[in-house]
Amino acid sequence: MELKRIIFNLILLSCPGYICYAQDAENAIKSINKIKRDTTYIYAESTTKDLNESFNNARAILEMQVGDWVRKQHPAEGIEVCIVKAKDHIMQLDTRRGELYRAFVYVSKRDIMPVGDKSEVAVFEVPPAEQSKASDVAPAIIKEKEKPVVADESSKIELTPEEKQMQTVKSFYEVEPFIKGLKSKGKVKNFGKYATMPQNEDCHLFIYDKQGNISAILRKSGTTQYNLNTLKEDNVKNYKNCGAIWFQIN
């Protein structure tokens, strides 16, 4: 059985696109636990009597996990294309559970959705906003249709503790973990993509560019929007071809 495992690992090492880590059980378990806590990864695992079967099961589960994530977060993207990209970047670990083999596979969200690739970022006309479901966090791209709104230099605001925390978010990939963190504390009422932003309700927005960098964080109060970094009036329409995710704090 041990010889079979060695041969299988040698086969994996010869396969392009896959990285096999030769680690002892303790280090492998530590790595697995660290990856599970890292929200920038999607992972799956399987435990069977056969290592090959475990990895096949885990990869099949991972493909479904990737498809589900893309469907929710990036509905405009081709799911099959993203799954193919995921296959090219799968990383894996294995440990033992008694006589059973535990296969753990994972992939970085950055490798599934290369935001920096302009050819893969669609630009949409923004439809009239409507209320979204709490689970709808897929981003939409903002395309400016009006002249930029000029900020009122004399208008400034003071930040709440939650807004000061928002300033620490620097990347699109940090937005979802941040909102989920607030939601777990019961501080988030609702959230969603820009196209579903409620026009007649207060909320906050994370605006990000095609490279996934946060361009601005806005507080929408009535018909007025404030930039939490400049502490002055601003408007989402000032950010051409950017995406945005809104959320409401209790």
PDB file of C-alpha atoms in Angstrom:
ATOM      1  CA  MET A   1       0.000   0.000   0.000  1.00  0.00           C
ATOM      2  CA  GLU A   2       2.875   2.391   0.816  1.00  0.00           C
ATOM      3  CA  LEU A   3       4.516   1.606  -2.528  1.00  0.00           C
ATOM      4  CA  LYS A   4       1.224   2.358  -4.260  1.00  0.00           C
ATOM      5  CA  ARG A   5       1.084   5.736  -2.518  1.00  0.00           C
ATOM      6  CA  ILE A   6       4.659   6.585  -3.592  1.00  0.00           C
ATOM      7  CA  ILE A   7       3.932   5.644  -7.201  1.00  0.00           C
ATOM      8  CA  PHE A   8       0.751   7.727  -7.172  1.00  0.00           C
ATOM      9  CA  ASN A   9       2.592  10.760  -5.829  1.00  0.00           C
ATOM     10  CA  LEU A  10       5.240  10.383  -8.539  1.00  0.00           C
ATOM     11  CA  ILE A  11       2.487  10.350 -11.149  1.00  0.00           C
ATOM     12  CA  LEU A  12       0.983  13.514  -9.679  1.00  0.00           C
ATOM     13  CA  LEU A  13       4.350  15.244  -9.715  1.00  0.00           C
ATOM     14  CA  SER A  14       4.658  14.530 -13.432  1.00  0.00           C
ATOM     15  CA  CYS A  15       1.248  16.087 -14.207  1.00  0.00           C
ATOM     16  CA  PRO A  16       1.415  19.762 -15.312  1.00  0.00           C
ATOM     17  CA  GLY A  17      -0.688  22.224 -13.350  1.00  0.00           C
ATOM     18  CA  TYR A  18      -0.602  20.310 -10.077  1.00  0.00           C
ATOM     19  CA  ILE A  19       1.647  20.772  -7.054  1.00  0.00           C
ATOM     20  CA  CYS A  20       2.081  17.884  -4.660  1.00  0.00           C
ATOM     21  CA  TYR A  21       3.501  18.603  -1.231  1.00  0.00           C
ATOM     22  CA  ALA A  22       5.648  15.954   0.409  1.00  0.00           C
ATOM     23  CA  GLN A  23       5.079  16.722   4.062  1.00  0.00           C
ATOM     24  CA  ASP A  24       4.824  14.755   7.226  1.00  0.00           C
ATOM     25  CA  ALA A  25       1.394  14.341   8.764  1.00  0.00           C
ATOM     26  CA  GLU A  26       1.757  17.074  11.354  1.00  0.00           C
ATOM     27  CA  ASN A  27       2.837  19.768   8.895  1.00  0.00           C
ATOM     28  CA  ALA A  28       0.179  18.699   6.405  1.00  0.00           C
ATOM     29  CA  ILE A  29      -2.576  19.034   9.017  1.00  0.00           C
ATOM     30  CA  LYS A  30      -1.285  22.461  10.049  1.00  0.00           C
ATOM     31  CA  SER A  31      -1.284  23.560   6.406  1.00  0.00           C
ATOM     32  CA  ILE A  32      -4.810  22.252   5.857  1.00  0.00           C
ATOM     33  CA  ASN A  33      -6.147  24.080   8.912  1.00  0.00           C
ATOM     34  CA  LYS A  34      -4.441  27.303   7.810  1.00  0.00           C
ATOM     35  CA  ILE A  35      -5.942  27.069   4.321  1.00  0.00           C
ATOM     36  CA  LYS A  36      -9.418  26.459   5.761  1.00  0.00           C
ATOM     37  CA  ARG A  37      -9.150  29.701   7.732  1.00  0.00           C
ATOM     38  CA  ASP A  38      -8.014  31.643   4.661  1.00  0.00           C
ATOM     39  CA  THR A  39     -11.069  32.970   2.809  1.00  0.00           C
ATOM     40  CA  THR A  40      -9.062  33.542  -0.379  1.00  0.00           C
ATOM     41  CA  TYR A  41      -9.143  29.798  -1.092  1.00  0.00           C
ATOM     42  CA  ILE A  42     -11.811  27.309  -2.130  1.00  0.00           C
ATOM     43  CA  TYR A  43     -11.172  23.777  -0.874  1.00  0.00           C
ATOM     44  CA  ALA A  44     -12.559  20.257  -0.718  1.00  0.00           C
ATOM     45  CA  GLU A  45     -11.529  16.964   0.834  1.00  0.00           C
ATOM     46  CA  SER A  46     -12.330  13.279   0.800  1.00  0.00           C
ATOM     47  CA  THR A  47     -11.297  10.297   2.929  1.00  0.00           C
ATOM     48  CA  THR A  48     -11.318   6.719   1.599  1.00  0.00           C
ATOM     49  CA  LYS A  49      -9.255   3.543   1.743  1.00  0.00           C
ATOM     50  CA  ASP A  50      -7.569   4.404  -1.553  1.00  0.00           C
ATOM     51  CA  LEU A  51      -5.491   7.577  -2.047  1.00  0.00           C
ATOM     52  CA  ASN A  52      -6.245   7.792  -5.766  1.00  0.00           C
ATOM     53  CA  GLU A  53      -9.965   7.518  -5.096  1.00  0.00           C
ATOM     54  CA  SER A  54      -9.745  10.166  -2.362  1.00  0.00           C
ATOM     55  CA  PHE A  55      -8.074  12.666  -4.670  1.00  0.00           C
ATOM     56  CA  ASN A  56     -10.542  11.974  -7.489  1.00  0.00           C
ATOM     57  CA  ASN A  57     -13.450  12.516  -5.100  1.00  0.00           C
ATOM     58  CA  ALA A  58     -11.927  15.672  -3.639  1.00  0.00           C
ATOM     59  CA  ARG A  59     -11.247  17.179  -7.060  1.00  0.00           C
ATOM     60  CA  ALA A  60     -14.808  16.411  -8.186  1.00  0.00           C
ATOM     61  CA  ILE A  61     -16.162  18.143  -5.068  1.00  0.00           C
ATOM     62  CA  LEU A  62     -13.821  21.090  -5.618  1.00  0.00           C
ATOM     63  CA  GLU A  63     -15.103  21.548  -9.170  1.00  0.00           C
ATOM     64  CA  MET A  64     -18.647  21.791  -7.817  1.00  0.00           C
ATOM     65  CA  GLN A  65     -17.499  24.248  -5.131  1.00  0.00           C
ATOM     66  CA  VAL A  66     -15.797  26.411  -7.757  1.00  0.00           C
ATOM     67  CA  GLY A  67     -18.871  26.333  -9.987  1.00  0.00           C
ATOM     68  CA  ASP A  68     -21.092  27.344  -7.085  1.00  0.00           C
ATOM     69  CA  TRP A  69     -18.758  30.202  -6.089  1.00  0.00           C
ATOM     70  CA  VAL A  70     -18.552  31.544  -9.645  1.00  0.00           C
ATOM     71  CA  ARG A  71     -22.325  31.267 -10.069  1.00  0.00           C
ATOM     72  CA  LYS A  72     -22.906  33.371  -6.936  1.00  0.00           C
ATOM     73  CA  GLN A  73     -20.031  35.842  -7.120  1.00  0.00           C
ATOM     74  CA  HIS A  74     -19.483  36.250 -10.873  1.00  0.00           C
ATOM     75  CA  PRO A  75     -22.668  35.221 -12.723  1.00  0.00           C
ATOM     76  CA  ALA A  76     -21.506  36.964 -15.895  1.00  0.00           C
ATOM     77  CA  GLU A  77     -18.501  34.656 -16.231  1.00  0.00           C
ATOM     78  CA  GLY A  78     -18.548  31.250 -17.925  1.00  0.00           C
ATOM     79  CA  ILE A  79     -18.608  28.626 -15.181  1.00  0.00           C
ATOM     80  CA  GLU A  80     -16.967  25.942 -17.321  1.00  0.00           C
ATOM     81  CA  VAL A  81     -14.123  28.306 -18.263  1.00  0.00           C
ATOM     82  CA  CYS A  82     -13.512  29.091 -14.602  1.00  0.00           C
ATOM     83  CA  ILE A  83     -13.520  25.395 -13.688  1.00  0.00           C
ATOM     84  CA  VAL A  84     -10.891  24.735 -16.355  1.00  0.00           C
ATOM     85  CA  LYS A  85      -8.766  27.541 -14.878  1.00  0.00           C
ATOM     86  CA  ALA A  86      -9.207  26.045 -11.421  1.00  0.00           C
ATOM     87  CA  LYS A  87      -8.003  22.641 -12.667  1.00  0.00           C
ATOM     88  CA  ASP A  88      -4.797  24.252 -13.902  1.00  0.00           C
ATOM     89  CA  HIS A  89      -4.045  25.706 -10.462  1.00  0.00           C
ATOM     90  CA  ILE A  90      -5.197  22.989  -8.042  1.00  0.00           C
ATOM     91  CA  MET A  91      -2.888  22.344  -5.118  1.00  0.00           C
ATOM     92  CA  GLN A  92      -3.190  19.327  -2.871  1.00  0.00           C
ATOM     93  CA  LEU A  93      -2.163  17.732   0.397  1.00  0.00           C
ATOM     94  CA  ASP A  94      -2.703  14.280   1.825  1.00  0.00           C
ATOM     95  CA  THR A  95      -2.661  12.811   5.322  1.00  0.00           C
ATOM     96  CA  ARG A  96      -3.698   9.569   6.992  1.00  0.00           C
ATOM     97  CA  ARG A  97      -6.637   8.854   9.279  1.00  0.00           C
ATOM     98  CA  GLY A  98      -5.762   5.494  10.644  1.00  0.00           C
ATOM     99  CA  GLU A  99      -5.897   3.157   7.651  1.00  0.00           C
ATOM    100  CA  LEU A 100      -7.720   5.740   5.526  1.00  0.00           C
ATOM    101  CA  TYR A 101      -6.272   8.326   3.170  1.00  0.00           C
ATOM    102  CA  ARG A 102      -7.401  11.940   3.471  1.00  0.00           C
ATOM    103  CA  ALA A 103      -7.033  13.973   0.273  1.00  0.00           C
ATOM    104  CA  PHE A 104      -7.276  17.761   0.530  1.00  0.00           C
ATOM    105  CA  VAL A 105      -7.348  19.960  -2.592  1.00  0.00           C
ATOM    106  CA  TYR A 106      -7.625  23.715  -2.896  1.00  0.00           C
ATOM    107  CA  VAL A 107      -7.327  26.608  -5.317  1.00  0.00           C
ATOM    108  CA  SER A 108      -6.866  30.352  -4.939  1.00  0.00           C
ATOM    109  CA  LYS A 109      -9.810  32.531  -5.968  1.00  0.00           C
ATOM    110  CA  ARG A 110      -7.314  34.805  -7.705  1.00  0.00           C
ATOM    111  CA  ASP A 111      -6.385  31.974 -10.062  1.00  0.00           C
ATOM    112  CA  ILE A 112     -10.029  31.332 -10.926  1.00  0.00           C
ATOM    113  CA  MET A 113     -10.953  34.948 -11.611  1.00  0.00           C
ATOM    114  CA  PRO A 114      -8.001  36.983 -12.939  1.00  0.00           C
ATOM    115  CA  VAL A 115      -9.574  40.404 -12.431  1.00  0.00           C
ATOM    116  CA  GLY A 116      -6.520  42.062 -13.920  1.00  0.00           C
ATOM    117  CA  ASP A 117      -7.212  40.462 -17.315  1.00  0.00           C
ATOM    118  CA  LYS A 118      -9.244  43.184 -19.046  1.00  0.00           C
ATOM    119  CA  SER A 119     -10.488  40.794 -21.697  1.00  0.00           C
ATOM    120  CA  GLU A 120     -12.313  38.840 -19.005  1.00  0.00           C
ATOM    121  CA  VAL A 121     -14.004  41.740 -17.205  1.00  0.00           C
ATOM    122  CA  ALA A 122     -17.364  42.583 -18.732  1.00  0.00           C
ATOM    123  CA  VAL A 123     -18.839  46.085 -18.606  1.00  0.00           C
ATOM    124  CA  PHE A 124     -22.580  46.356 -18.029  1.00  0.00           C
ATOM    125  CA  GLU A 125     -25.133  49.121 -18.303  1.00  0.00           C
ATOM    126  CA  VAL A 126     -26.563  49.647 -14.833  1.00  0.00           C
ATOM    127  CA  PRO A 127     -30.324  48.899 -14.660  1.00  0.00           C
ATOM    128  CA  PRO A 128     -32.676  50.620 -12.169  1.00  0.00           C
ATOM    129  CA  ALA A 129     -31.741  49.550  -8.636  1.00  0.00           C
ATOM    130  CA  GLU A 130     -33.976  47.152  -6.729  1.00  0.00           C
ATOM    131  CA  GLN A 131     -33.814  45.311  -3.433  1.00  0.00           C
ATOM    132  CA  SER A 132     -31.581  42.234  -3.462  1.00  0.00           C
ATOM    133  CA  LYS A 133     -31.491  39.059  -1.468  1.00  0.00           C
ATOM    134  CA  ALA A 134     -28.959  38.845   1.321  1.00  0.00           C
ATOM    135  CA  SER A 135     -27.154  36.012  -0.476  1.00  0.00           C
ATOM    136  CA  ASP A 136     -26.732  38.014  -3.698  1.00  0.00           C
ATOM    137  CA  VAL A 137     -23.233  39.467  -3.458  1.00  0.00           C
ATOM    138  CA  ALA A 138     -22.179  39.123  -7.086  1.00  0.00           C
ATOM    139  CA  PRO A 139     -20.557  42.350  -8.272  1.00  0.00           C
ATOM    140  CA  ALA A 140     -21.708  44.383 -11.261  1.00  0.00           C
ATOM    141  CA  ILE A 141     -19.601  46.778 -13.273  1.00  0.00           C
ATOM    142  CA  ILE A 142     -20.455  50.468 -13.208  1.00  0.00           C
ATOM    143  CA  LYS A 143     -20.450  52.272 -16.529  1.00  0.00           C
ATOM    144  CA  GLU A 144     -20.772  56.024 -16.275  1.00  0.00           C
ATOM    145  CA  LYS A 145     -23.672  57.501 -18.233  1.00  0.00           C
ATOM    146  CA  GLU A 146     -23.626  60.991 -16.766  1.00  0.00           C
ATOM    147  CA  LYS A 147     -21.049  63.680 -16.085  1.00  0.00           C
ATOM    148  CA  PRO A 148     -19.024  63.179 -12.879  1.00  0.00           C
ATOM    149  CA  VAL A 149     -20.590  64.577  -9.742  1.00  0.00           C
ATOM    150  CA  VAL A 150     -18.463  67.355  -8.301  1.00  0.00           C
ATOM    151  CA  ALA A 151     -17.730  66.937  -4.606  1.00  0.00           C
ATOM    152  CA  ASP A 152     -18.670  69.642  -2.178  1.00  0.00           C
ATOM    153  CA  GLU A 153     -15.336  70.603  -0.622  1.00  0.00           C
ATOM    154  CA  SER A 154     -17.032  72.137   2.414  1.00  0.00           C
ATOM    155  CA  SER A 155     -18.941  68.984   3.313  1.00  0.00           C
ATOM    156  CA  LYS A 156     -17.100  66.611   5.640  1.00  0.00           C
ATOM    157  CA  ILE A 157     -18.148  63.699   7.841  1.00  0.00           C
ATOM    158  CA  GLU A 158     -17.023  61.815  10.932  1.00  0.00           C
ATOM    159  CA  LEU A 159     -16.439  58.070  10.775  1.00  0.00           C
ATOM    160  CA  THR A 160     -18.142  55.418  12.885  1.00  0.00           C
ATOM    161  CA  PRO A 161     -16.085  52.516  14.330  1.00  0.00           C
ATOM    162  CA  GLU A 162     -17.381  50.230  11.555  1.00  0.00           C
ATOM    163  CA  GLU A 163     -16.393  52.757   8.892  1.00  0.00           C
ATOM    164  CA  LYS A 164     -12.885  52.946  10.296  1.00  0.00           C
ATOM    165  CA  GLN A 165     -12.700  49.162   9.912  1.00  0.00           C
ATOM    166  CA  MET A 166     -13.841  49.511   6.290  1.00  0.00           C
ATOM    167  CA  GLN A 167     -10.762  51.634   5.570  1.00  0.00           C
ATOM    168  CA  THR A 168      -8.573  48.573   6.192  1.00  0.00           C
ATOM    169  CA  VAL A 169     -10.094  46.747   3.199  1.00  0.00           C
ATOM    170  CA  LYS A 170      -7.747  47.246   0.235  1.00  0.00           C
ATOM    171  CA  SER A 171      -8.735  44.490  -2.205  1.00  0.00           C
ATOM    172  CA  PHE A 172     -11.883  43.092  -3.813  1.00  0.00           C
ATOM    173  CA  TYR A 173     -10.975  39.704  -2.350  1.00  0.00           C
ATOM    174  CA  GLU A 174     -11.132  41.162   1.165  1.00  0.00           C
ATOM    175  CA  VAL A 175     -14.664  42.534   0.735  1.00  0.00           C
ATOM    176  CA  GLU A 176     -16.588  39.270   1.121  1.00  0.00           C
ATOM    177  CA  PRO A 177     -14.699  38.164   4.291  1.00  0.00           C
ATOM    178  CA  PHE A 178     -15.179  41.644   5.778  1.00  0.00           C
ATOM    179  CA  ILE A 179     -18.934  41.714   5.157  1.00  0.00           C
ATOM    180  CA  LYS A 180     -19.349  38.130   6.361  1.00  0.00           C
ATOM    181  CA  GLY A 181     -17.429  39.045   9.513  1.00  0.00           C
ATOM    182  CA  LEU A 182     -19.857  41.866  10.262  1.00  0.00           C
ATOM    183  CA  LYS A 183     -22.809  39.637   9.354  1.00  0.00           C
ATOM    184  CA  SER A 184     -21.663  36.969  11.827  1.00  0.00           C
ATOM    185  CA  LYS A 185     -21.837  39.655  14.523  1.00  0.00           C
ATOM    186  CA  GLY A 186     -25.366  40.622  13.475  1.00  0.00           C
ATOM    187  CA  LYS A 187     -24.244  44.011  12.156  1.00  0.00           C
ATOM    188  CA  VAL A 188     -25.235  43.578   8.501  1.00  0.00           C
ATOM    189  CA  LYS A 189     -28.861  43.946   7.438  1.00  0.00           C
ATOM    190  CA  ASN A 190     -28.490  43.295   3.714  1.00  0.00           C
ATOM    191  CA  PHE A 191     -25.955  43.395   0.896  1.00  0.00           C
ATOM    192  CA  GLY A 192     -25.652  42.776  -2.814  1.00  0.00           C
ATOM    193  CA  LYS A 193     -24.317  43.844  -6.197  1.00  0.00           C
ATOM    194  CA  TYR A 194     -24.452  47.434  -7.433  1.00  0.00           C
ATOM    195  CA  ALA A 195     -27.342  46.801  -9.808  1.00  0.00           C
ATOM    196  CA  THR A 196     -29.566  45.902  -6.849  1.00  0.00           C
ATOM    197  CA  MET A 197     -28.574  48.789  -4.568  1.00  0.00           C
ATOM    198  CA  PRO A 198     -31.643  50.330  -2.904  1.00  0.00           C
ATOM    199  CA  GLN A 199     -31.996  53.934  -4.037  1.00  0.00           C
ATOM    200  CA  ASN A 200     -34.166  55.111  -1.165  1.00  0.00           C
ATOM    201  CA  GLU A 201     -32.216  53.520   1.679  1.00  0.00           C
ATOM    202  CA  ASP A 202     -28.876  54.281   3.318  1.00  0.00           C
ATOM    203  CA  CYS A 203     -25.969  51.906   2.701  1.00  0.00           C
ATOM    204  CA  HIS A 204     -22.217  51.664   2.150  1.00  0.00           C
ATOM    205  CA  LEU A 205     -20.313  50.726  -1.014  1.00  0.00           C
ATOM    206  CA  PHE A 206     -16.948  49.183  -1.758  1.00  0.00           C
ATOM    207  CA  ILE A 207     -15.836  50.290  -5.242  1.00  0.00           C
ATOM    208  CA  TYR A 208     -13.042  48.344  -6.945  1.00  0.00           C
ATOM    209  CA  ASP A 209     -11.185  48.606 -10.260  1.00  0.00           C
ATOM    210  CA  LYS A 210     -10.407  45.925 -12.855  1.00  0.00           C
ATOM    211  CA  GLN A 211      -7.253  44.965 -10.967  1.00  0.00           C
ATOM    212  CA  GLY A 212      -9.320  44.240  -7.862  1.00  0.00           C
ATOM    213  CA  ASN A 213      -8.010  47.257  -5.919  1.00  0.00           C
ATOM    214  CA  ILE A 214     -10.424  49.245  -3.771  1.00  0.00           C
ATOM    215  CA  SER A 215     -10.866  52.626  -5.481  1.00  0.00           C
ATOM    216  CA  ALA A 216     -13.237  54.132  -2.930  1.00  0.00           C
ATOM    217  CA  ILE A 217     -15.456  53.363   0.048  1.00  0.00           C
ATOM    218  CA  LEU A 218     -18.668  55.360   0.079  1.00  0.00           C
ATOM    219  CA  ARG A 219     -21.411  56.065   2.594  1.00  0.00           C
ATOM    220  CA  LYS A 220     -24.756  56.606   0.878  1.00  0.00           C
ATOM    221  CA  SER A 221     -26.973  58.759   3.068  1.00  0.00           C
ATOM    222  CA  GLY A 222     -30.223  59.645   1.356  1.00  0.00           C
ATOM    223  CA  THR A 223     -29.303  61.140  -2.009  1.00  0.00           C
ATOM    224  CA  THR A 224     -25.829  62.159  -0.813  1.00  0.00           C
ATOM    225  CA  GLN A 225     -22.723  59.989  -0.950  1.00  0.00           C
ATOM    226  CA  TYR A 226     -19.559  60.508   1.094  1.00  0.00           C
ATOM    227  CA  ASN A 227     -16.066  59.141   0.525  1.00  0.00           C
ATOM    228  CA  LEU A 228     -14.789  57.539   3.742  1.00  0.00           C
ATOM    229  CA  ASN A 229     -11.162  58.204   2.786  1.00  0.00           C
ATOM    230  CA  THR A 230     -11.448  61.873   1.838  1.00  0.00           C
ATOM    231  CA  LEU A 231     -14.335  62.521   4.278  1.00  0.00           C
ATOM    232  CA  LYS A 232     -15.985  64.629   1.590  1.00  0.00           C
ATOM    233  CA  GLU A 233     -18.910  64.274  -0.775  1.00  0.00           C
ATOM    234  CA  ASP A 234     -18.376  61.910  -3.678  1.00  0.00           C
ATOM    235  CA  ASN A 235     -20.427  59.772  -6.035  1.00  0.00           C
ATOM    236  CA  VAL A 236     -20.197  56.254  -7.406  1.00  0.00           C
ATOM    237  CA  LYS A 237     -20.600  57.684 -10.928  1.00  0.00           C
ATOM    238  CA  ASN A 238     -17.191  59.297 -10.602  1.00  0.00           C
ATOM    239  CA  TYR A 239     -15.575  55.849 -10.926  1.00  0.00           C
ATOM    240  CA  LYS A 240     -15.686  54.716 -14.531  1.00  0.00           C
ATOM    241  CA  ASN A 241     -15.738  51.001 -15.380  1.00  0.00           C
ATOM    242  CA  CYS A 242     -15.460  49.916 -11.761  1.00  0.00           C
ATOM    243  CA  GLY A 243     -17.403  47.314  -9.834  1.00  0.00           C
ATOM    244  CA  ALA A 244     -19.223  47.893  -6.549  1.00  0.00           C
ATOM    245  CA  ILE A 245     -20.762  45.909  -3.710  1.00  0.00           C
ATOM    246  CA  TRP A 246     -23.182  47.588  -1.299  1.00  0.00           C
ATOM    247  CA  PHE A 247     -24.233  46.611   2.215  1.00  0.00           C
ATOM    248  CA  GLN A 248     -26.348  47.985   5.036  1.00  0.00           C
ATOM    249  CA  ILE A 249     -25.227  48.137   8.656  1.00  0.00           C
ATOM    250  CA  ASN A 250     -27.717  47.620  11.482  1.00  0.00           C
TER     251      ASN A 250
END
